[in-house]
PDB file of C-alpha atoms in Angstrom:
ATOM      1  CA  MET A 112      -0.142  -0.146   0.005  1.00 84.00           C
ATOM      2  CA  THR A 113       1.297   3.165   0.021  1.00 94.00           C
ATOM      3  CA  ARG A 114       0.840   6.557   0.617  1.00 97.00           C
ATOM      4  CA  LEU A 115      -1.462   7.395  -2.140  1.00 98.00           C
ATOM      5  CA  ASP A 116      -3.454   4.097  -2.524  1.00 97.00           C
ATOM      6  CA  ASP A 117      -4.612   4.215   1.276  1.00 98.00           C
ATOM      7  CA  THR A 118      -5.648   7.162   0.992  1.00 98.00           C
ATOM      8  CA  LEU A 119      -7.901   6.872  -2.192  1.00 98.00           C
ATOM      9  CA  GLN A 120      -8.733   3.770  -0.533  1.00 97.00           C
ATOM     10  CA  THR A 121      -9.800   6.045   2.938  1.00 97.00           C
ATOM     11  CA  LEU A 122     -12.625   8.197   0.879  1.00 97.00           C
ATOM     12  CA  LYS A 123     -13.793   5.384  -1.002  1.00 96.00           C
ATOM     13  CA  ALA A 124     -14.311   4.181   1.979  1.00 96.00           C
ATOM     14  CA  LYS A 125     -15.945   7.329   3.668  1.00 95.00           C
ATOM     15  CA  GLY A 126     -17.740   7.807   0.446  1.00 95.00           C
ATOM     16  CA  LYS A 127     -15.863  10.633   0.112  1.00 96.00           C
ATOM     17  CA  LYS A 128     -15.209  12.369  -3.686  1.00 97.00           C
ATOM     18  CA  GLY A 129     -10.748  13.390  -3.490  1.00 98.00           C
ATOM     19  CA  LEU A 130      -9.928  17.166  -3.925  1.00 98.00           C
ATOM     20  CA  PHE A 131      -6.918  16.899  -5.793  1.00 98.00           C
ATOM     21  CA  ILE A 132      -4.689  19.896  -6.216  1.00 98.00           C
ATOM     22  CA  TYR A 133      -2.192  20.808  -8.572  1.00 97.00           C
ATOM     23  CA  ILE A 134       0.630  23.835  -7.510  1.00 98.00           C
ATOM     24  CA  THR A 135       3.527  24.590  -9.591  1.00 97.00           C
ATOM     25  CA  ALA A 136       7.284  24.174  -7.638  1.00 97.00           C
ATOM     26  CA  GLY A 137       8.847  27.106  -7.409  1.00 97.00           C
ATOM     27  CA  ALA A 138       5.876  29.508  -8.549  1.00 97.00           C
ATOM     28  CA  PRO A 139       6.138  32.686  -7.472  1.00 97.00           C
ATOM     29  CA  ASP A 140       8.468  31.707  -4.951  1.00 96.00           C
ATOM     30  CA  PHE A 141       9.862  28.507  -3.678  1.00 96.00           C
ATOM     31  CA  ALA A 142       8.950  29.602  -0.001  1.00 97.00           C
ATOM     32  CA  THR A 143       5.555  30.708  -1.549  1.00 97.00           C
ATOM     33  CA  THR A 144       4.931  27.137  -2.928  1.00 97.00           C
ATOM     34  CA  ILE A 145       5.844  25.460   0.639  1.00 98.00           C
ATOM     35  CA  ALA A 146       3.293  27.682   1.968  1.00 98.00           C
ATOM     36  CA  ALA A 147       1.039  27.067  -0.440  1.00 98.00           C
ATOM     37  CA  VAL A 148       1.142  22.986   0.067  1.00 98.00           C
ATOM     38  CA  LYS A 149       0.325  23.317   4.369  1.00 98.00           C
ATOM     39  CA  ALA A 150      -2.511  25.585   3.240  1.00 98.00           C
ATOM     40  CA  ALA A 151      -4.419  23.519   0.401  1.00 98.00           C
ATOM     41  CA  GLU A 152      -4.015  20.249   3.050  1.00 98.00           C
ATOM     42  CA  GLN A 153      -5.596  22.343   5.650  1.00 98.00           C
ATOM     43  CA  ALA A 154      -8.350  23.613   3.527  1.00 98.00           C
ATOM     44  CA  GLY A 155      -9.318  20.087   2.605  1.00 98.00           C
ATOM     45  CA  ALA A 156      -7.556  18.340  -0.057  1.00 98.00           C
ATOM     46  CA  ASP A 157      -6.439  15.072  -0.842  1.00 98.00           C
ATOM     47  CA  VAL A 158      -3.877  15.296  -2.317  1.00 98.00           C
ATOM     48  CA  ILE A 159      -1.504  17.878  -4.046  1.00 98.00           C
ATOM     49  CA  GLU A 160       0.210  17.379  -7.489  1.00 98.00           C
ATOM     50  CA  LEU A 161       3.198  19.195  -7.781  1.00 98.00           C
ATOM     51  CA  GLY A 162       4.219  20.609 -11.796  1.00 96.00           C
ATOM     52  CA  ILE A 163       8.148  20.458 -12.073  1.00 96.00           C
ATOM     53  CA  ALA A 164       8.497  23.414 -14.654  1.00 93.00           C
ATOM     54  CA  PHE A 165       9.350  22.764 -18.627  1.00 88.00           C
ATOM     55  CA  SER A 166       9.357  24.793 -20.645  1.00 84.00           C
ATOM     56  CA  ASP A 167       7.423  23.943 -23.211  1.00 77.00           C
ATOM     57  CA  PRO A 168       4.757  22.338 -22.187  1.00 70.00           C
ATOM     58  CA  ILE A 169       2.285  21.711 -24.092  1.00 70.00           C
ATOM     59  CA  ALA A 170      -0.665  20.734 -21.738  1.00 67.00           C
ATOM     60  CA  ASP A 171      -0.902  23.517 -20.010  1.00 75.00           C
ATOM     61  CA  GLY A 172      -2.600  26.847 -20.270  1.00 80.00           C
ATOM     62  CA  PRO A 173      -1.591  30.147 -20.153  1.00 88.00           C
ATOM     63  CA  VAL A 174      -2.230  30.254 -16.380  1.00 93.00           C
ATOM     64  CA  ILE A 175       0.244  27.006 -15.600  1.00 92.00           C
ATOM     65  CA  GLN A 176       2.314  28.238 -18.797  1.00 91.00           C
ATOM     66  CA  LYS A 177       3.326  31.230 -16.816  1.00 94.00           C
ATOM     67  CA  ALA A 178       3.903  29.465 -13.622  1.00 95.00           C
ATOM     68  CA  ALA A 179       6.506  27.460 -15.547  1.00 94.00           C
ATOM     69  CA  THR A 180       8.254  30.414 -17.025  1.00 94.00           C
ATOM     70  CA  ILE A 181       8.311  31.505 -13.469  1.00 96.00           C
ATOM     71  CA  ALA A 182       9.492  28.839 -11.844  1.00 96.00           C
ATOM     72  CA  ILE A 183      12.185  28.120 -14.517  1.00 95.00           C
ATOM     73  CA  GLN A 184      13.307  31.987 -14.069  1.00 94.00           C
ATOM     74  CA  ASN A 185      13.427  31.348 -10.418  1.00 91.00           C
ATOM     75  CA  GLY A 186      16.012  28.512 -10.944  1.00 93.00           C
ATOM     76  CA  ALA A 187      13.211  25.677 -10.119  1.00 94.00           C
ATOM     77  CA  THR A 188      15.367  22.656 -11.413  1.00 95.00           C
ATOM     78  CA  THR A 189      14.954  19.562 -11.235  1.00 96.00           C
ATOM     79  CA  LYS A 190      17.337  19.415  -8.869  1.00 97.00           C
ATOM     80  CA  LYS A 191      15.776  21.799  -6.612  1.00 97.00           C
ATOM     81  CA  VAL A 192      12.022  19.975  -7.048  1.00 97.00           C
ATOM     82  CA  LEU A 193      13.629  17.575  -5.619  1.00 98.00           C
ATOM     83  CA  ASP A 194      14.635  18.924  -2.311  1.00 98.00           C
ATOM     84  CA  MET A 195      11.429  20.516  -1.894  1.00 97.00           C
ATOM     85  CA  VAL A 196      10.144  17.381  -1.957  1.00 98.00           C
ATOM     86  CA  LYS A 197      12.436  16.347   0.959  1.00 98.00           C
ATOM     87  CA  THR A 198      10.840  19.457   2.739  1.00 98.00           C
ATOM     88  CA  ILE A 199       7.778  18.363   2.495  1.00 98.00           C
ATOM     89  CA  ARG A 200       8.196  15.005   2.887  1.00 98.00           C
ATOM     90  CA  SER A 201       9.232  17.055   6.194  1.00 98.00           C
ATOM     91  CA  PHE A 202       5.897  18.147   8.048  1.00 98.00           C
ATOM     92  CA  THR A 203       3.370  16.206   6.037  1.00 98.00           C
ATOM     93  CA  GLN A 204       2.999  12.617   4.685  1.00 98.00           C
ATOM     94  CA  ILE A 205      -0.010  13.964   2.172  1.00 98.00           C
ATOM     95  CA  PRO A 206       0.042  12.431  -1.333  1.00 98.00           C
ATOM     96  CA  LEU A 207       2.644  13.669  -3.446  1.00 98.00           C
ATOM     97  CA  ILE A 208       2.002  12.884  -7.760  1.00 98.00           C
ATOM     98  CA  GLY A 209       4.806  14.802  -9.794  1.00 98.00           C
ATOM     99  CA  MET A 210       3.486  16.451 -12.608  1.00 96.00           C
ATOM    100  CA  GLY A 211       5.899  16.742 -15.992  1.00 95.00           C
ATOM    101  CA  TYR A 212       7.331  16.101 -19.703  1.00 94.00           C
ATOM    102  CA  ILE A 213       8.815  12.927 -20.351  1.00 94.00           C
ATOM    103  CA  ASN A 214      12.025  15.289 -21.771  1.00 94.00           C
ATOM    104  CA  THR A 215      12.473  16.547 -18.199  1.00 95.00           C
ATOM    105  CA  MET A 216      13.124  12.456 -16.992  1.00 96.00           C
ATOM    106  CA  LEU A 217      15.047  11.689 -19.907  1.00 96.00           C
ATOM    107  CA  ASN A 218      17.269  14.581 -19.204  1.00 96.00           C
ATOM    108  CA  PHE A 219      17.569  13.282 -15.071  1.00 97.00           C
ATOM    109  CA  GLY A 220      17.458   9.717 -16.068  1.00 97.00           C
ATOM    110  CA  VAL A 221      14.604   7.742 -15.615  1.00 97.00           C
ATOM    111  CA  GLU A 222      14.941   4.999 -13.893  1.00 97.00           C
ATOM    112  CA  LYS A 223      17.556   7.606 -11.399  1.00 98.00           C
ATOM    113  CA  PHE A 224      14.705   9.799 -11.669  1.00 98.00           C
ATOM    114  CA  ILE A 225      11.851   7.338 -10.352  1.00 98.00           C
ATOM    115  CA  GLN A 226      14.022   6.165  -7.559  1.00 98.00           C
ATOM    116  CA  GLU A 227      15.271   9.580  -6.495  1.00 98.00           C
ATOM    117  CA  PHE A 228      11.742  10.408  -5.716  1.00 98.00           C
ATOM    118  CA  LYS A 229      10.324   7.784  -5.139  1.00 98.00           C
ATOM    119  CA  ALA A 230      13.053   8.413  -2.855  1.00 98.00           C
ATOM    120  CA  ALA A 231      12.386  11.925  -1.869  1.00 98.00           C
ATOM    121  CA  GLY A 232       8.782  11.067  -0.709  1.00 98.00           C
ATOM    122  CA  LEU A 233       6.563  11.481  -4.275  1.00 98.00           C
ATOM    123  CA  ASP A 234       4.630   8.960  -5.155  1.00 98.00           C
ATOM    124  CA  GLY A 235       4.042   8.629  -8.452  1.00 98.00           C
ATOM    125  CA  MET A 236       4.013  10.782 -11.857  1.00 98.00           C
ATOM    126  CA  ILE A 237       1.683  12.131 -14.408  1.00 97.00           C
ATOM    127  CA  ILE A 238       3.774  12.441 -17.892  1.00 96.00           C
ATOM    128  CA  PRO A 239       1.173  14.271 -20.382  1.00 91.00           C
ATOM    129  CA  ASP A 240       3.763  14.831 -23.378  1.00 91.00           C
ATOM    130  CA  MET A 241       3.778   9.756 -22.716  1.00 91.00           C
ATOM    131  CA  PRO A 242       1.144   8.416 -24.908  1.00 88.00           C
ATOM    132  CA  HIS A 243       0.090   5.438 -23.406  1.00 90.00           C
ATOM    133  CA  GLU A 244       1.630   3.494 -26.510  1.00 90.00           C
ATOM    134  CA  GLU A 245       5.532   4.319 -25.363  1.00 91.00           C
ATOM    135  CA  SER A 246       4.957   3.490 -21.918  1.00 94.00           C
ATOM    136  CA  ALA A 247       6.079   0.325 -21.122  1.00 94.00           C
ATOM    137  CA  ASP A 248       9.577   0.532 -20.532  1.00 95.00           C
ATOM    138  CA  ILE A 249       9.283   3.316 -17.647  1.00 96.00           C
ATOM    139  CA  ALA A 250       5.874   1.954 -16.454  1.00 96.00           C
ATOM    140  CA  GLN A 251       7.888  -1.309 -15.883  1.00 96.00           C
ATOM    141  CA  ILE A 252      10.527   0.926 -13.787  1.00 97.00           C
ATOM    142  CA  CYS A 253       7.950   2.439 -12.059  1.00 97.00           C
ATOM    143  CA  LYS A 254       5.902  -1.096 -11.014  1.00 96.00           C
ATOM    144  CA  ASP A 255       9.069  -2.239 -10.065  1.00 97.00           C
ATOM    145  CA  ASN A 256       9.860   0.585  -7.755  1.00 97.00           C
ATOM    146  CA  ALA A 257       6.460   0.981  -6.534  1.00 96.00           C
ATOM    147  CA  PHE A 258       6.096   4.424  -7.564  1.00 98.00           C
ATOM    148  CA  HIS A 259       2.446   5.089  -9.982  1.00 98.00           C
ATOM    149  CA  LEU A 260       2.596   6.096 -13.107  1.00 98.00           C
ATOM    150  CA  ILE A 261      -0.806   7.378 -14.038  1.00 97.00           C
ATOM    151  CA  GLU A 262      -2.615   6.220 -17.100  1.00 96.00           C
ATOM    152  CA  PHE A 263      -5.106   9.402 -19.198  1.00 93.00           C
ATOM    153  CA  VAL A 264      -8.321   9.645 -20.622  1.00 94.00           C
ATOM    154  CA  THR A 265      -9.890  11.926 -23.168  1.00 91.00           C
ATOM    155  CA  PRO A 266     -13.512  12.526 -24.398  1.00 91.00           C
ATOM    156  CA  ASN A 267     -12.119  11.055 -27.934  1.00 90.00           C
ATOM    157  CA  THR A 268     -10.615   7.838 -25.751  1.00 91.00           C
ATOM    158  CA  ILE A 269     -12.640   4.565 -27.736  1.00 91.00           C
ATOM    159  CA  GLN A 270     -13.608   1.414 -26.488  1.00 92.00           C
ATOM    160  CA  THR A 271     -10.282  -0.438 -27.057  1.00 93.00           C
ATOM    161  CA  ARG A 272      -8.141   1.379 -25.948  1.00 93.00           C
ATOM    162  CA  ILE A 273     -10.036   2.276 -23.216  1.00 95.00           C
ATOM    163  CA  GLN A 274      -9.758  -1.503 -22.010  1.00 95.00           C
ATOM    164  CA  GLU A 275      -5.903  -1.360 -22.603  1.00 94.00           C
ATOM    165  CA  ILE A 276      -5.406   1.631 -20.691  1.00 95.00           C
ATOM    166  CA  CYS A 277      -7.073   0.040 -17.578  1.00 95.00           C
ATOM    167  CA  THR A 278      -5.370  -3.707 -17.972  1.00 93.00           C
ATOM    168  CA  SER A 279      -2.108  -1.445 -16.422  1.00 91.00           C
ATOM    169  CA  ALA A 280      -3.728   2.034 -14.741  1.00 95.00           C
ATOM    170  CA  ASN A 281      -2.764   2.311 -11.290  1.00 96.00           C
ATOM    171  CA  GLY A 282      -2.870   4.381  -8.846  1.00 97.00           C
ATOM    172  CA  PHE A 283      -6.143   6.855 -10.119  1.00 98.00           C
ATOM    173  CA  ILE A 284      -6.620   7.455 -14.638  1.00 97.00           C
ATOM    174  CA  TYR A 285      -6.890  10.967 -15.253  1.00 96.00           C
ATOM    175  CA  CYS A 286      -9.987  11.396 -17.273  1.00 94.00           C
ATOM    176  CA  VAL A 287      -9.138  15.008 -18.690  1.00 92.00           C
ATOM    177  CA  SER A 288     -12.709  16.615 -19.216  1.00 85.00           C
ATOM    178  CA  VAL A 289     -12.178  18.603 -22.243  1.00 72.00           C
ATOM    179  CA  ASN A 290      -9.985  18.383 -25.227  1.00 65.00           C
ATOM    180  CA  GLY A 291      -7.145  21.146 -25.739  1.00 52.00           C
ATOM    181  CA  VAL A 292      -5.232  22.523 -22.731  1.00 48.00           C
ATOM    182  CA  THR A 293      -5.864  23.371 -18.776  1.00 53.00           C
ATOM    183  CA  GLY A 294      -7.431  26.221 -17.975  1.00 49.00           C
ATOM    184  CA  VAL A 295     -10.674  27.288 -15.683  1.00 52.00           C
ATOM    185  CA  ARG A 296     -13.739  27.607 -18.540  1.00 51.00           C
ATOM    186  CA  LYS A 297     -17.299  26.619 -18.556  1.00 67.00           C
ATOM    187  CA  ILE A 298     -16.948  22.989 -19.937  1.00 69.00           C
ATOM    188  CA  ASP A 299     -19.534  20.341 -21.206  1.00 77.00           C
ATOM    189  CA  TYR A 300     -18.957  17.208 -18.948  1.00 79.00           C
ATOM    190  CA  LYS A 301     -20.941  15.259 -20.388  1.00 83.00           C
ATOM    191  CA  PRO A 302     -18.335  13.594 -23.218  1.00 84.00           C
ATOM    192  CA  ILE A 303     -16.256  12.157 -20.688  1.00 87.00           C
ATOM    193  CA  ASN A 304     -18.654  11.488 -17.599  1.00 87.00           C
ATOM    194  CA  ASP A 305     -19.741   8.423 -20.738  1.00 90.00           C
ATOM    195  CA  VAL A 306     -15.849   7.828 -21.188  1.00 91.00           C
ATOM    196  CA  VAL A 307     -15.782   7.295 -17.367  1.00 93.00           C
ATOM    197  CA  GLN A 308     -18.368   5.286 -17.423  1.00 93.00           C
ATOM    198  CA  LEU A 309     -17.181   3.325 -20.031  1.00 94.00           C
ATOM    199  CA  VAL A 310     -14.071   2.745 -17.835  1.00 95.00           C
ATOM    200  CA  LYS A 311     -15.587   1.746 -14.442  1.00 95.00           C
ATOM    201  CA  LYS A 312     -16.846  -1.462 -16.386  1.00 95.00           C
ATOM    202  CA  GLU A 313     -13.448  -1.854 -17.042  1.00 96.00           C
ATOM    203  CA  THR A 314     -11.195  -1.417 -13.633  1.00 96.00           C
ATOM    204  CA  ILE A 315     -11.881  -0.810 -10.153  1.00 96.00           C
ATOM    205  CA  VAL A 316      -9.558   1.921 -10.451  1.00 97.00           C
ATOM    206  CA  PRO A 317     -10.733   5.501  -8.653  1.00 97.00           C
ATOM    207  CA  LEU A 318     -11.011   7.933 -11.565  1.00 97.00           C
ATOM    208  CA  ALA A 319     -10.417  11.611 -11.156  1.00 97.00           C
ATOM    209  CA  VAL A 320     -11.933  13.966 -13.449  1.00 95.00           C
ATOM    210  CA  GLY A 321      -9.456  17.422 -14.130  1.00 91.00           C
ATOM    211  CA  PHE A 322      -9.380  20.480 -16.986  1.00 87.00           C
ATOM    212  CA  GLY A 323     -11.457  23.102 -16.259  1.00 81.00           C
ATOM    213  CA  ILE A 324     -12.922  22.921 -13.085  1.00 91.00           C
ATOM    214  CA  GLY A 325     -12.016  26.648 -11.179  1.00 91.00           C
ATOM    215  CA  THR A 326     -15.144  26.573  -8.949  1.00 94.00           C
ATOM    216  CA  PRO A 327     -17.510  24.619  -6.521  1.00 95.00           C
ATOM    217  CA  ALA A 328     -20.324  24.725  -9.232  1.00 93.00           C
ATOM    218  CA  ALA A 329     -17.479  22.815 -11.345  1.00 92.00           C
ATOM    219  CA  ALA A 330     -16.346  20.927  -9.083  1.00 93.00           C
ATOM    220  CA  LEU A 331     -19.005  18.871  -8.632  1.00 93.00           C
ATOM    221  CA  GLU A 332     -20.748  19.024 -12.035  1.00 90.00           C
ATOM    222  CA  ALA A 333     -17.686  17.244 -12.575  1.00 89.00           C
ATOM    223  CA  SER A 334     -17.998  14.625  -9.550  1.00 92.00           C
ATOM    224  CA  GLU A 335     -20.494  13.838 -11.074  1.00 89.00           C
ATOM    225  CA  TYR A 336     -19.862  10.104 -12.015  1.00 87.00           C
ATOM    226  CA  ALA A 337     -15.919  10.561 -11.390  1.00 93.00           C
ATOM    227  CA  ASP A 338     -14.943   9.381  -7.878  1.00 96.00           C
ATOM    228  CA  HIS A 339     -12.284  12.251  -7.542  1.00 97.00           C
ATOM    229  CA  VAL A 340     -11.844  16.057  -9.345  1.00 97.00           C
ATOM    230  CA  ILE A 341      -8.637  18.036  -9.487  1.00 96.00           C
ATOM    231  CA  VAL A 342      -8.174  21.822  -9.535  1.00 96.00           C
ATOM    232  CA  GLY A 343      -4.912  23.440 -11.037  1.00 92.00           C
ATOM    233  CA  SER A 344      -5.060  26.562 -12.803  1.00 92.00           C
ATOM    234  CA  ALA A 345      -7.595  29.291 -10.870  1.00 94.00           C
ATOM    235  CA  VAL A 346      -5.151  28.382  -7.369  1.00 97.00           C
ATOM    236  CA  VAL A 347      -2.179  28.205  -8.857  1.00 97.00           C
ATOM    237  CA  LYS A 348      -3.104  31.533 -10.178  1.00 96.00           C
ATOM    238  CA  LEU A 349      -3.644  33.189  -6.774  1.00 98.00           C
ATOM    239  CA  ILE A 350      -1.071  31.637  -5.579  1.00 98.00           C
ATOM    240  CA  LEU A 351       0.872  33.433  -8.395  1.00 97.00           C
ATOM    241  CA  GLU A 352      -0.179  36.642  -6.836  1.00 96.00           C
ATOM    242  CA  LYS A 353       0.639  34.929  -3.383  1.00 96.00           C
ATOM    243  CA  ASN A 354      -2.741  35.052  -1.846  1.00 98.00           C
ATOM    244  CA  VAL A 355      -1.903  31.658  -1.071  1.00 98.00           C
ATOM    245  CA  ALA A 356      -5.177  32.324   1.593  1.00 98.00           C
ATOM    246  CA  GLY A 357      -6.790  33.141  -1.209  1.00 98.00           C
ATOM    247  CA  ALA A 358      -5.881  29.890  -2.706  1.00 98.00           C
ATOM    248  CA  GLY A 359      -7.303  27.764   0.729  1.00 98.00           C
ATOM    249  CA  GLU A 360     -10.454  30.020   0.529  1.00 98.00           C
ATOM    250  CA  LEU A 361     -11.002  28.241  -2.733  1.00 98.00           C
ATOM    251  CA  ILE A 362      -9.796  25.076  -1.589  1.00 98.00           C
ATOM    252  CA  GLN A 363     -12.169  25.126   1.599  1.00 98.00           C
ATOM    253  CA  SER A 364     -15.202  26.504  -0.759  1.00 98.00           C
ATOM    254  CA  ILE A 365     -14.710  23.142  -2.988  1.00 97.00           C
ATOM    255  CA  ARG A 366     -14.207  20.534  -0.225  1.00 97.00           C
ATOM    256  CA  GLN A 367     -17.431  21.774   1.734  1.00 97.00           C
ATOM    257  CA  ALA A 368     -19.416  21.311  -1.731  1.00 96.00           C
ATOM    258  CA  LEU A 369     -17.937  18.451  -2.717  1.00 96.00           C
ATOM    259  CA  ASP A 370     -19.113  16.653   1.059  1.00 95.00           C
ATOM    260  CA  LYS A 371     -22.307  18.566   0.373  1.00 92.00           C
ATOM    261  CA  GLY A 372     -22.828  17.312  -2.406  1.00 82.00           C
ATOM    262  CA  GLY A 373     -24.267  21.223  -3.474  1.00 58.00           C
ATOM    263  CA  VAL A 374     -23.020  24.918  -3.256  1.00 52.00           C
TER     264      VAL A 374
END
């Protein structure tokens, strides 16, 4: 059992929807990132996604692209993010999932990356630019190190691909709510909800919906069929303004809506 597995099983046993919060490491600075992680957990986050800045973040919209640029300017190297994970682990055992691009791992050395980040306290990785068909080698290294490699489905994922993904999925499956990049906007969740229901026929691995969720109402709508929701850009925008208290208030309001089943 990993930290992530334990948390997700506890949420299921309690009948609660999980709230995953994305934070870019080093944006606007490292101290604010640490403060934001603490605030997110205190406000009711169940899992933290820690973004590792990359120069060409193709899956990210304007807010997270801006955060990545600022983080890189502030010297948010892979090694410094590794040290940050160690710092976070000094005060919390909340599950930490890295979100980063494959070139970052290749430059560091994939096996070295997984082993060192695992030892530091990271529980897994989301790699948005690595197709499932090309993930076998990395998936095996992750498996050997009890390190989660998070799979994706989208509104366009077909049944045969869903079946393939579900055979190796672990931790949770990231359900991308809309084709495109991250960012708060009005989303029609019906297409991804249709896919979620197909995925649930193939696996008991929990499903988390992300992209576009920035309010309690949107989180509630996104969670209708999924087990968990992922909130990123809305929180990152406040953190970039050094409004950590405001980020905590937003997270708390979403947590309360999910718990009550209404807003």
